[in-house]
PDB file of C-alpha atoms in Angstrom:
ATOM      1  CA  LYS A   1       0.000   0.000   0.000  1.00 72.00           C
ATOM      2  CA  PRO A   2       1.504   3.378  -1.023  1.00 77.00           C
ATOM      3  CA  PRO A   3       2.100   5.973   1.696  1.00 81.00           C
ATOM      4  CA  THR A   4      -0.446   8.719   2.196  1.00 83.00           C
ATOM      5  CA  GLN A   5       0.186  12.361   1.315  1.00 83.00           C
ATOM      6  CA  PRO A   6       0.803  13.326   4.974  1.00 87.00           C
ATOM      7  CA  GLN A   7       3.278  10.456   5.285  1.00 87.00           C
ATOM      8  CA  ILE A   8       5.124  11.577   2.138  1.00 86.00           C
ATOM      9  CA  THR A   9       5.187  15.130   3.477  1.00 86.00           C
ATOM     10  CA  SER A  10       6.669  13.928   6.742  1.00 89.00           C
ATOM     11  CA  ILE A  11       9.329  11.843   4.964  1.00 87.00           C
ATOM     12  CA  VAL A  12      10.396  14.716   2.694  1.00 83.00           C
ATOM     13  CA  GLN A  13      10.589  17.161   5.595  1.00 85.00           C
ATOM     14  CA  SER A  14      12.601  14.681   7.645  1.00 88.00           C
ATOM     15  CA  ILE A  15      15.249  13.682   5.099  1.00 85.00           C
ATOM     16  CA  MET A  16      15.550  17.052   3.282  1.00 82.00           C
ATOM     17  CA  PRO A  17      15.187  19.705   5.986  1.00 82.00           C
ATOM     18  CA  ASN A  18      17.195  22.371   4.138  1.00 78.00           C
ATOM     19  CA  VAL A  19      14.971  22.499   1.056  1.00 78.00           C
ATOM     20  CA  ASN A  20      12.759  25.572   0.871  1.00 79.00           C
ATOM     21  CA  ASP A  21       8.985  25.262   1.230  1.00 83.00           C
ATOM     22  CA  ASP A  22       8.217  25.881  -2.456  1.00 82.00           C
ATOM     23  CA  THR A  23      10.590  23.101  -3.538  1.00 78.00           C
ATOM     24  CA  LYS A  24       9.194  20.759  -0.871  1.00 80.00           C
ATOM     25  CA  ASP A  25       5.664  21.292  -2.188  1.00 84.00           C
ATOM     26  CA  LYS A  26       6.799  20.515  -5.735  1.00 80.00           C
ATOM     27  CA  LEU A  27       8.681  17.410  -4.575  1.00 80.00           C
ATOM     28  CA  ILE A  28       5.654  16.080  -2.698  1.00 81.00           C
ATOM     29  CA  ALA A  29       3.429  16.631  -5.744  1.00 82.00           C
ATOM     30  CA  TYR A  30       6.009  14.910  -7.955  1.00 79.00           C
ATOM     31  CA  VAL A  31       6.440  11.846  -5.730  1.00 80.00           C
ATOM     32  CA  GLN A  32       2.721  10.974  -5.583  1.00 77.00           C
ATOM     33  CA  GLY A  33       3.288   8.084  -3.191  1.00 73.00           C
ATOM     34  CA  ASP A  34       6.151   6.487  -5.154  1.00 79.00           C
ATOM     35  CA  LEU A  35       8.974   5.803  -2.679  1.00 80.00           C
ATOM     36  CA  ARG A  36      11.392   5.029  -5.523  1.00 80.00           C
ATOM     37  CA  LYS A  37      11.162   8.670  -6.579  1.00 80.00           C
ATOM     38  CA  ILE A  38      12.018   9.773  -3.050  1.00 81.00           C
ATOM     39  CA  ASP A  39      15.095   7.560  -3.083  1.00 80.00           C
ATOM     40  CA  ASN A  40      16.305   9.063  -6.375  1.00 74.00           C
ATOM     41  CA  ILE A  41      15.605  12.617  -5.231  1.00 78.00           C
ATOM     42  CA  TYR A  42      17.411  12.057  -1.951  1.00 78.00           C
ATOM     43  CA  LYS A  43      20.509  10.847  -3.795  1.00 74.00           C
ATOM     44  CA  LEU A  44      20.523  14.113  -5.758  1.00 71.00           C
ATOM     45  CA  TYR A  45      19.936  16.091  -2.566  1.00 74.00           C
ATOM     46  CA  LYS A  46      22.895  14.485  -0.757  1.00 72.00           C
ATOM     47  CA  LYS A  47      25.271  15.243  -3.623  1.00 64.00           C
ATOM     48  CA  SER A  48      24.288  18.857  -4.194  1.00 64.00           C
ATOM     49  CA  ASP A  49      25.015  21.899  -2.060  1.00 57.00           C
ATOM     50  CA  ALA A  50      22.409  23.892  -3.955  1.00 52.00           C
ATOM     51  CA  PHE A  51      19.641  21.364  -4.535  1.00 56.00           C
ATOM     52  CA  SER A  52      16.606  22.728  -6.350  1.00 61.00           C
ATOM     53  CA  PHE A  53      13.594  21.369  -8.162  1.00 64.00           C
ATOM     54  CA  ASP A  54      15.030  22.690 -11.408  1.00 76.00           C
ATOM     55  CA  ILE A  55      16.677  19.425 -12.519  1.00 74.00           C
ATOM     56  CA  ILE A  56      13.495  17.473 -11.759  1.00 74.00           C
ATOM     57  CA  GLU A  57      11.331  19.835 -13.806  1.00 77.00           C
ATOM     58  CA  LYS A  58      13.739  20.102 -16.734  1.00 82.00           C
ATOM     59  CA  VAL A  59      14.886  16.460 -16.821  1.00 83.00           C
ATOM     60  CA  LEU A  60      12.700  13.989 -14.927  1.00 74.00           C
ATOM     61  CA  GLN A  61       9.409  15.758 -15.677  1.00 75.00           C
ATOM     62  CA  ASN A  62      10.284  16.975 -19.146  1.00 83.00           C
ATOM     63  CA  LYS A  63       7.473  15.883 -21.480  1.00 86.00           C
ATOM     64  CA  SER A  64       8.632  17.755 -24.575  1.00 90.00           C
ATOM     65  CA  HIS A  65       9.114  15.798 -27.797  1.00 93.00           C
ATOM     66  CA  PRO A  66      10.979  17.901 -30.395  1.00 95.00           C
ATOM     67  CA  ALA A  67      10.302  17.103 -34.037  1.00 96.00           C
ATOM     68  CA  TYR A  68      13.773  15.624 -34.481  1.00 97.00           C
ATOM     69  CA  PHE A  69      12.843  12.780 -32.106  1.00 97.00           C
ATOM     70  CA  LYS A  70      10.644  11.366 -34.883  1.00 97.00           C
ATOM     71  CA  GLU A  71      13.522  11.561 -37.358  1.00 97.00           C
ATOM     72  CA  ILE A  72      15.841   9.641 -35.018  1.00 98.00           C
ATOM     73  CA  GLU A  73      13.171   7.028 -34.328  1.00 98.00           C
ATOM     74  CA  TRP A  74      12.698   6.628 -38.071  1.00 98.00           C
ATOM     75  CA  TYR A  75      16.414   5.787 -38.267  1.00 98.00           C
ATOM     76  CA  ARG A  76      16.000   3.275 -35.420  1.00 98.00           C
ATOM     77  CA  ASN A  77      13.096   1.593 -37.222  1.00 98.00           C
ATOM     78  CA  ALA A  78      15.103   1.409 -40.460  1.00 98.00           C
ATOM     79  CA  LEU A  79      17.903  -0.351 -38.569  1.00 98.00           C
ATOM     80  CA  ARG A  80      15.452  -2.821 -37.050  1.00 97.00           C
ATOM     81  CA  GLN A  81      14.401  -3.801 -40.565  1.00 97.00           C
ATOM     82  CA  ASN A  82      17.918  -4.002 -41.984  1.00 98.00           C
ATOM     83  CA  ASP A  83      18.822  -7.676 -42.506  1.00 96.00           C
ATOM     84  CA  GLN A  84      22.333  -6.961 -43.788  1.00 96.00           C
ATOM     85  CA  LYS A  85      24.875  -9.318 -42.197  1.00 96.00           C
ATOM     86  CA  ILE A  86      28.113  -7.884 -40.847  1.00 95.00           C
ATOM     87  CA  GLU A  87      31.170  -9.239 -39.064  1.00 90.00           C
ATOM     88  CA  VAL A  88      31.344  -7.831 -35.559  1.00 89.00           C
ATOM     89  CA  TRP A  89      34.268  -7.663 -33.163  1.00 74.00           C
ATOM     90  CA  ASP A  90      33.184  -6.743 -29.646  1.00 59.00           C
ATOM     91  CA  GLY A  91      35.949  -5.930 -27.186  1.00 54.00           C
ATOM     92  CA  GLY A  92      33.491  -5.449 -24.323  1.00 49.00           C
ATOM     93  CA  ALA A  93      31.089  -7.847 -22.671  1.00 43.00           C
ATOM     94  CA  GLY A  94      28.877  -7.735 -25.747  1.00 44.00           C
ATOM     95  CA  SER A  95      25.216  -8.592 -25.979  1.00 46.00           C
ATOM     96  CA  ARG A  96      23.979 -11.430 -23.821  1.00 43.00           C
ATOM     97  CA  LYS A  97      21.388 -12.340 -26.407  1.00 48.00           C
ATOM     98  CA  ASN A  98      23.742 -12.995 -29.277  1.00 48.00           C
ATOM     99  CA  GLY A  99      27.411 -13.849 -28.947  1.00 49.00           C
ATOM    100  CA  ALA A 100      27.899 -14.548 -32.676  1.00 49.00           C
ATOM    101  CA  THR A 101      30.576 -12.680 -34.657  1.00 85.00           C
ATOM    102  CA  THR A 102      28.370 -12.535 -37.772  1.00 91.00           C
ATOM    103  CA  ARG A 103      25.166 -10.673 -37.034  1.00 92.00           C
ATOM    104  CA  LYS A 104      22.285  -8.976 -38.756  1.00 95.00           C
ATOM    105  CA  VAL A 105      22.052  -5.234 -38.311  1.00 97.00           C
ATOM    106  CA  SER A 106      18.420  -5.746 -37.334  1.00 97.00           C
ATOM    107  CA  ASP A 107      19.445  -8.068 -34.485  1.00 95.00           C
ATOM    108  CA  ILE A 108      21.930  -5.518 -33.169  1.00 95.00           C
ATOM    109  CA  ALA A 109      19.265  -2.822 -33.346  1.00 96.00           C
ATOM    110  CA  LYS A 110      16.780  -4.953 -31.439  1.00 95.00           C
ATOM    111  CA  THR A 111      19.154  -6.002 -28.654  1.00 91.00           C
ATOM    112  CA  ALA A 112      21.762  -3.264 -28.244  1.00 89.00           C
ATOM    113  CA  LEU A 113      20.091   0.090 -28.894  1.00 93.00           C
ATOM    114  CA  LYS A 114      18.927   2.229 -25.999  1.00 92.00           C
ATOM    115  CA  PRO A 115      15.097   2.292 -25.708  1.00 93.00           C
ATOM    116  CA  PHE A 116      13.454   5.602 -26.541  1.00 96.00           C
ATOM    117  CA  LYS A 117      12.623   6.552 -22.947  1.00 92.00           C
ATOM    118  CA  TYR A 118      16.263   6.213 -21.869  1.00 92.00           C
ATOM    119  CA  ALA A 119      17.610   7.920 -24.997  1.00 95.00           C
ATOM    120  CA  LYS A 120      15.253  10.817 -24.271  1.00 95.00           C
ATOM    121  CA  LEU A 121      16.396  10.912 -20.640  1.00 92.00           C
ATOM    122  CA  LEU A 122      20.038  11.132 -21.752  1.00 94.00           C
ATOM    123  CA  HIS A 123      19.094  13.883 -24.205  1.00 96.00           C
ATOM    124  CA  ASP A 124      17.357  15.833 -21.440  1.00 94.00           C
ATOM    125  CA  ILE A 125      20.269  15.380 -19.005  1.00 92.00           C
ATOM    126  CA  VAL A 126      22.785  16.649 -21.556  1.00 95.00           C
ATOM    127  CA  SER A 127      20.456  19.487 -22.535  1.00 94.00           C
ATOM    128  CA  TYR A 128      20.262  20.494 -18.877  1.00 91.00           C
ATOM    129  CA  PHE A 129      24.028  20.574 -18.335  1.00 90.00           C
ATOM    130  CA  LYS A 130      24.791  22.158 -21.738  1.00 93.00           C
ATOM    131  CA  PRO A 131      28.302  20.714 -22.077  1.00 95.00           C
ATOM    132  CA  HIS A 132      30.913  22.071 -24.427  1.00 97.00           C
ATOM    133  CA  THR A 133      32.636  18.694 -24.838  1.00 98.00           C
ATOM    134  CA  LEU A 134      30.919  15.323 -24.503  1.00 98.00           C
ATOM    135  CA  ILE A 135      32.601  11.919 -24.707  1.00 98.00           C
ATOM    136  CA  GLU A 136      30.581   8.793 -25.427  1.00 97.00           C
ATOM    137  CA  LEU A 137      32.084   5.321 -25.024  1.00 96.00           C
ATOM    138  CA  GLY A 138      30.001   2.964 -27.135  1.00 94.00           C
ATOM    139  CA  THR A 139      28.544   4.483 -30.316  1.00 96.00           C
ATOM    140  CA  SER A 140      26.831   1.307 -31.462  1.00 95.00           C
ATOM    141  CA  LEU A 141      24.694   2.187 -34.508  1.00 97.00           C
ATOM    142  CA  GLY A 142      24.487   5.841 -33.529  1.00 98.00           C
ATOM    143  CA  VAL A 143      20.909   6.179 -32.281  1.00 98.00           C
ATOM    144  CA  THR A 144      21.784   7.420 -28.785  1.00 97.00           C
ATOM    145  CA  THR A 145      24.564   9.555 -30.256  1.00 98.00           C
ATOM    146  CA  SER A 146      21.964  11.178 -32.509  1.00 98.00           C
ATOM    147  CA  TYR A 147      19.887  12.117 -29.462  1.00 97.00           C
ATOM    148  CA  LEU A 148      22.960  13.487 -27.713  1.00 97.00           C
ATOM    149  CA  SER A 149      23.912  15.471 -30.824  1.00 97.00           C
ATOM    150  CA  LYS A 150      20.649  17.409 -30.606  1.00 97.00           C
ATOM    151  CA  ALA A 151      21.044  18.261 -26.913  1.00 96.00           C
ATOM    152  CA  GLY A 152      23.334  21.250 -27.273  1.00 93.00           C
ATOM    153  CA  ALA A 153      26.889  19.921 -26.861  1.00 95.00           C
ATOM    154  CA  ASN A 154      29.403  21.878 -28.952  1.00 96.00           C
ATOM    155  CA  GLN A 155      31.587  18.844 -29.643  1.00 98.00           C
ATOM    156  CA  ILE A 156      30.901  15.131 -29.280  1.00 98.00           C
ATOM    157  CA  TYR A 157      33.576  12.453 -29.450  1.00 98.00           C
ATOM    158  CA  THR A 158      32.004   9.017 -29.700  1.00 98.00           C
ATOM    159  CA  LEU A 159      34.113   5.851 -29.510  1.00 97.00           C
ATOM    160  CA  GLU A 160      33.190   2.518 -31.078  1.00 95.00           C
ATOM    161  CA  GLY A 161      35.231  -0.680 -31.005  1.00 91.00           C
ATOM    162  CA  ALA A 162      33.595  -2.558 -33.893  1.00 92.00           C
ATOM    163  CA  ALA A 163      34.653  -1.226 -37.301  1.00 93.00           C
ATOM    164  CA  THR A 164      31.610  -2.493 -39.188  1.00 95.00           C
ATOM    165  CA  ILE A 165      29.209  -0.966 -36.676  1.00 96.00           C
ATOM    166  CA  ALA A 166      31.166   2.302 -36.648  1.00 96.00           C
ATOM    167  CA  ALA A 167      30.860   2.442 -40.445  1.00 97.00           C
ATOM    168  CA  ILE A 168      27.056   2.338 -40.261  1.00 98.00           C
ATOM    169  CA  ALA A 169      26.947   5.029 -37.589  1.00 98.00           C
ATOM    170  CA  ARG A 170      29.421   7.222 -39.496  1.00 98.00           C
ATOM    171  CA  LYS A 171      27.324   7.008 -42.652  1.00 97.00           C
ATOM    172  CA  HIS A 172      24.275   8.155 -40.705  1.00 98.00           C
ATOM    173  CA  PHE A 173      26.132  11.066 -39.060  1.00 98.00           C
ATOM    174  CA  GLU A 174      27.351  12.213 -42.463  1.00 97.00           C
ATOM    175  CA  SER A 175      23.871  11.958 -43.994  1.00 97.00           C
ATOM    176  CA  GLU A 176      22.519  14.131 -41.158  1.00 97.00           C
ATOM    177  CA  SER A 177      25.436  16.596 -41.408  1.00 97.00           C
ATOM    178  CA  LEU A 178      26.348  16.144 -37.742  1.00 97.00           C
ATOM    179  CA  GLN A 179      29.644  17.946 -38.156  1.00 96.00           C
ATOM    180  CA  HIS A 180      30.129  18.382 -34.405  1.00 97.00           C
ATOM    181  CA  VAL A 181      30.145  14.585 -33.952  1.00 98.00           C
ATOM    182  CA  THR A 182      33.506  12.834 -34.337  1.00 98.00           C
ATOM    183  CA  ILE A 183      33.425   9.042 -34.334  1.00 98.00           C
ATOM    184  CA  ILE A 184      36.640   7.313 -33.303  1.00 97.00           C
ATOM    185  CA  GLU A 185      37.045   3.661 -34.200  1.00 95.00           C
ATOM    186  CA  GLY A 186      39.166   1.125 -32.326  1.00 93.00           C
ATOM    187  CA  ASP A 187      39.885  -0.468 -28.966  1.00 92.00           C
ATOM    188  CA  PHE A 188      38.973   1.917 -26.128  1.00 93.00           C
ATOM    189  CA  ASN A 189      42.235   1.055 -24.373  1.00 92.00           C
ATOM    190  CA  ASN A 190      44.006   2.811 -27.241  1.00 94.00           C
ATOM    191  CA  THR A 191      41.533   5.374 -28.517  1.00 95.00           C
ATOM    192  CA  LEU A 192      40.462   6.892 -25.179  1.00 96.00           C
ATOM    193  CA  PRO A 193      43.989   7.784 -23.929  1.00 96.00           C
ATOM    194  CA  THR A 194      44.827   9.199 -27.379  1.00 96.00           C
ATOM    195  CA  LEU A 195      41.702  11.349 -27.354  1.00 97.00           C
ATOM    196  CA  LEU A 196      42.304  12.618 -23.825  1.00 97.00           C
ATOM    197  CA  GLN A 197      45.816  13.707 -24.820  1.00 95.00           C
ATOM    198  CA  LYS A 198      44.301  15.921 -27.535  1.00 95.00           C
ATOM    199  CA  ILE A 199      41.634  17.695 -25.494  1.00 95.00           C
ATOM    200  CA  ASP A 200      42.141  19.889 -22.445  1.00 86.00           C
ATOM    201  CA  SER A 201      39.075  18.685 -20.547  1.00 93.00           C
ATOM    202  CA  TRP A 202      35.560  17.385 -20.982  1.00 97.00           C
ATOM    203  CA  ASP A 203      32.155  18.183 -19.476  1.00 97.00           C
ATOM    204  CA  VAL A 204      30.006  15.052 -19.822  1.00 96.00           C
ATOM    205  CA  ALA A 205      31.209  11.456 -20.228  1.00 97.00           C
ATOM    206  CA  TYR A 206      28.681   8.768 -21.103  1.00 96.00           C
ATOM    207  CA  ILE A 207      30.123   5.281 -20.537  1.00 94.00           C
ATOM    208  CA  ASP A 208      28.196   2.469 -22.225  1.00 88.00           C
ATOM    209  CA  GLY A 209      30.781   0.507 -24.157  1.00 70.00           C
ATOM    210  CA  ASN A 210      32.066  -2.210 -21.855  1.00 70.00           C
ATOM    211  CA  HIS A 211      30.335  -4.071 -19.058  1.00 67.00           C
ATOM    212  CA  GLN A 212      33.352  -5.512 -17.297  1.00 79.00           C
ATOM    213  CA  TYR A 213      34.750  -4.272 -13.994  1.00 82.00           C
ATOM    214  CA  THR A 214      38.423  -3.691 -14.790  1.00 86.00           C
ATOM    215  CA  PRO A 215      37.965  -1.834 -18.113  1.00 86.00           C
ATOM    216  CA  THR A 216      35.158   0.319 -16.688  1.00 89.00           C
ATOM    217  CA  LEU A 217      37.381   1.338 -13.787  1.00 91.00           C
ATOM    218  CA  GLN A 218      40.246   2.088 -16.179  1.00 92.00           C
ATOM    219  CA  TYR A 219      38.025   4.326 -18.312  1.00 94.00           C
ATOM    220  CA  PHE A 220      36.810   6.142 -15.204  1.00 94.00           C
ATOM    221  CA  ASN A 221      40.332   6.792 -13.941  1.00 95.00           C
ATOM    222  CA  SER A 222      41.502   7.980 -17.353  1.00 95.00           C
ATOM    223  CA  LEU A 223      38.570  10.367 -17.662  1.00 96.00           C
ATOM    224  CA  LEU A 224      38.929  11.544 -14.075  1.00 96.00           C
ATOM    225  CA  ALA A 225      42.466  12.737 -14.772  1.00 95.00           C
ATOM    226  CA  CYS A 226      41.069  15.206 -17.342  1.00 94.00           C
ATOM    227  CA  ALA A 227      37.898  16.154 -15.467  1.00 95.00           C
ATOM    228  CA  HIS A 228      37.102  19.513 -13.896  1.00 94.00           C
ATOM    229  CA  ASN A 229      34.916  20.279 -10.881  1.00 90.00           C
ATOM    230  CA  GLN A 230      31.717  20.398 -12.931  1.00 90.00           C
ATOM    231  CA  SER A 231      32.360  17.318 -15.105  1.00 93.00           C
ATOM    232  CA  CYS A 232      29.508  14.808 -15.119  1.00 92.00           C
ATOM    233  CA  PHE A 233      29.891  11.009 -15.411  1.00 93.00           C
ATOM    234  CA  ILE A 234      26.965   8.962 -16.730  1.00 92.00           C
ATOM    235  CA  PHE A 235      27.308   5.174 -16.412  1.00 89.00           C
ATOM    236  CA  ASP A 236      24.801   2.988 -18.215  1.00 82.00           C
ATOM    237  CA  ASP A 237      23.756  -0.637 -17.714  1.00 62.00           C
ATOM    238  CA  ILE A 238      25.254  -0.795 -14.223  1.00 55.00           C
ATOM    239  CA  HIS A 239      23.180  -3.894 -13.433  1.00 44.00           C
ATOM    240  CA  TRP A 240      24.012  -5.623 -16.745  1.00 42.00           C
ATOM    241  CA  SER A 241      26.636  -7.769 -15.046  1.00 44.00           C
ATOM    242  CA  ARG A 242      27.858  -8.319 -11.499  1.00 45.00           C
ATOM    243  CA  GLU A 243      31.220  -6.862 -12.508  1.00 48.00           C
ATOM    244  CA  LYS A 244      29.674  -3.653 -13.869  1.00 43.00           C
ATOM    245  CA  HIS A 245      27.437  -3.307 -10.805  1.00 43.00           C
ATOM    246  CA  TYR A 246      30.449  -3.758  -8.524  1.00 44.00           C
ATOM    247  CA  SER A 247      32.476  -1.164 -10.405  1.00 43.00           C
ATOM    248  CA  GLN A 248      29.874   1.508  -9.641  1.00 45.00           C
ATOM    249  CA  LYS A 249      30.472   1.049  -5.932  1.00 47.00           C
TER     250      LYS A 249
END
């Protein structure tokens, strides 16, 4: 049974005493008895010295659907219908549903691409932070990258380990004239350090290209060395494997 409104009010006032009354009222209305939302909000509250409802309104409650969303989803649907077979080398943990080296593009699209609701969430997060430089580890077929490219970043560097997959994504970026998107092909262990030597710093790093503990930790440490105080890490699929889940701790 979900908690009542007075109970939610009491919980919010107890765990977030420093939030102003207007923000508390908005938080209580947003939660609507869902304790999972309180848990997520509290995590944000603990990590911010200037917590406000702004990020909730502009990210978690953002219902806007720009016209370009339809164009990106059209690309996703085209990939899901593409039965071209390609040879795939995957240096990460790969897809649990298909460990084959020869795969259909449609199978990759159905098992590896980020669902719309999460791609939109990433778009809204990046739009909120307005980064100058964004690094993505794990281009895949370029659907999520396309969402990120529309979110306001000045420059996006996206890394992909599989040459045949990178080729499909690159073709799409070129067809859409995404000149601020640079795709870098090759093993992350080589391409990430090389990239970080060329740029002074970065603002947002989205890590979704390897689900193993040791590589994920290595990527984090490499990125951390070039981070500034406002840099934002986004780790995806943290529950995909026990190793990846452990690395987030």
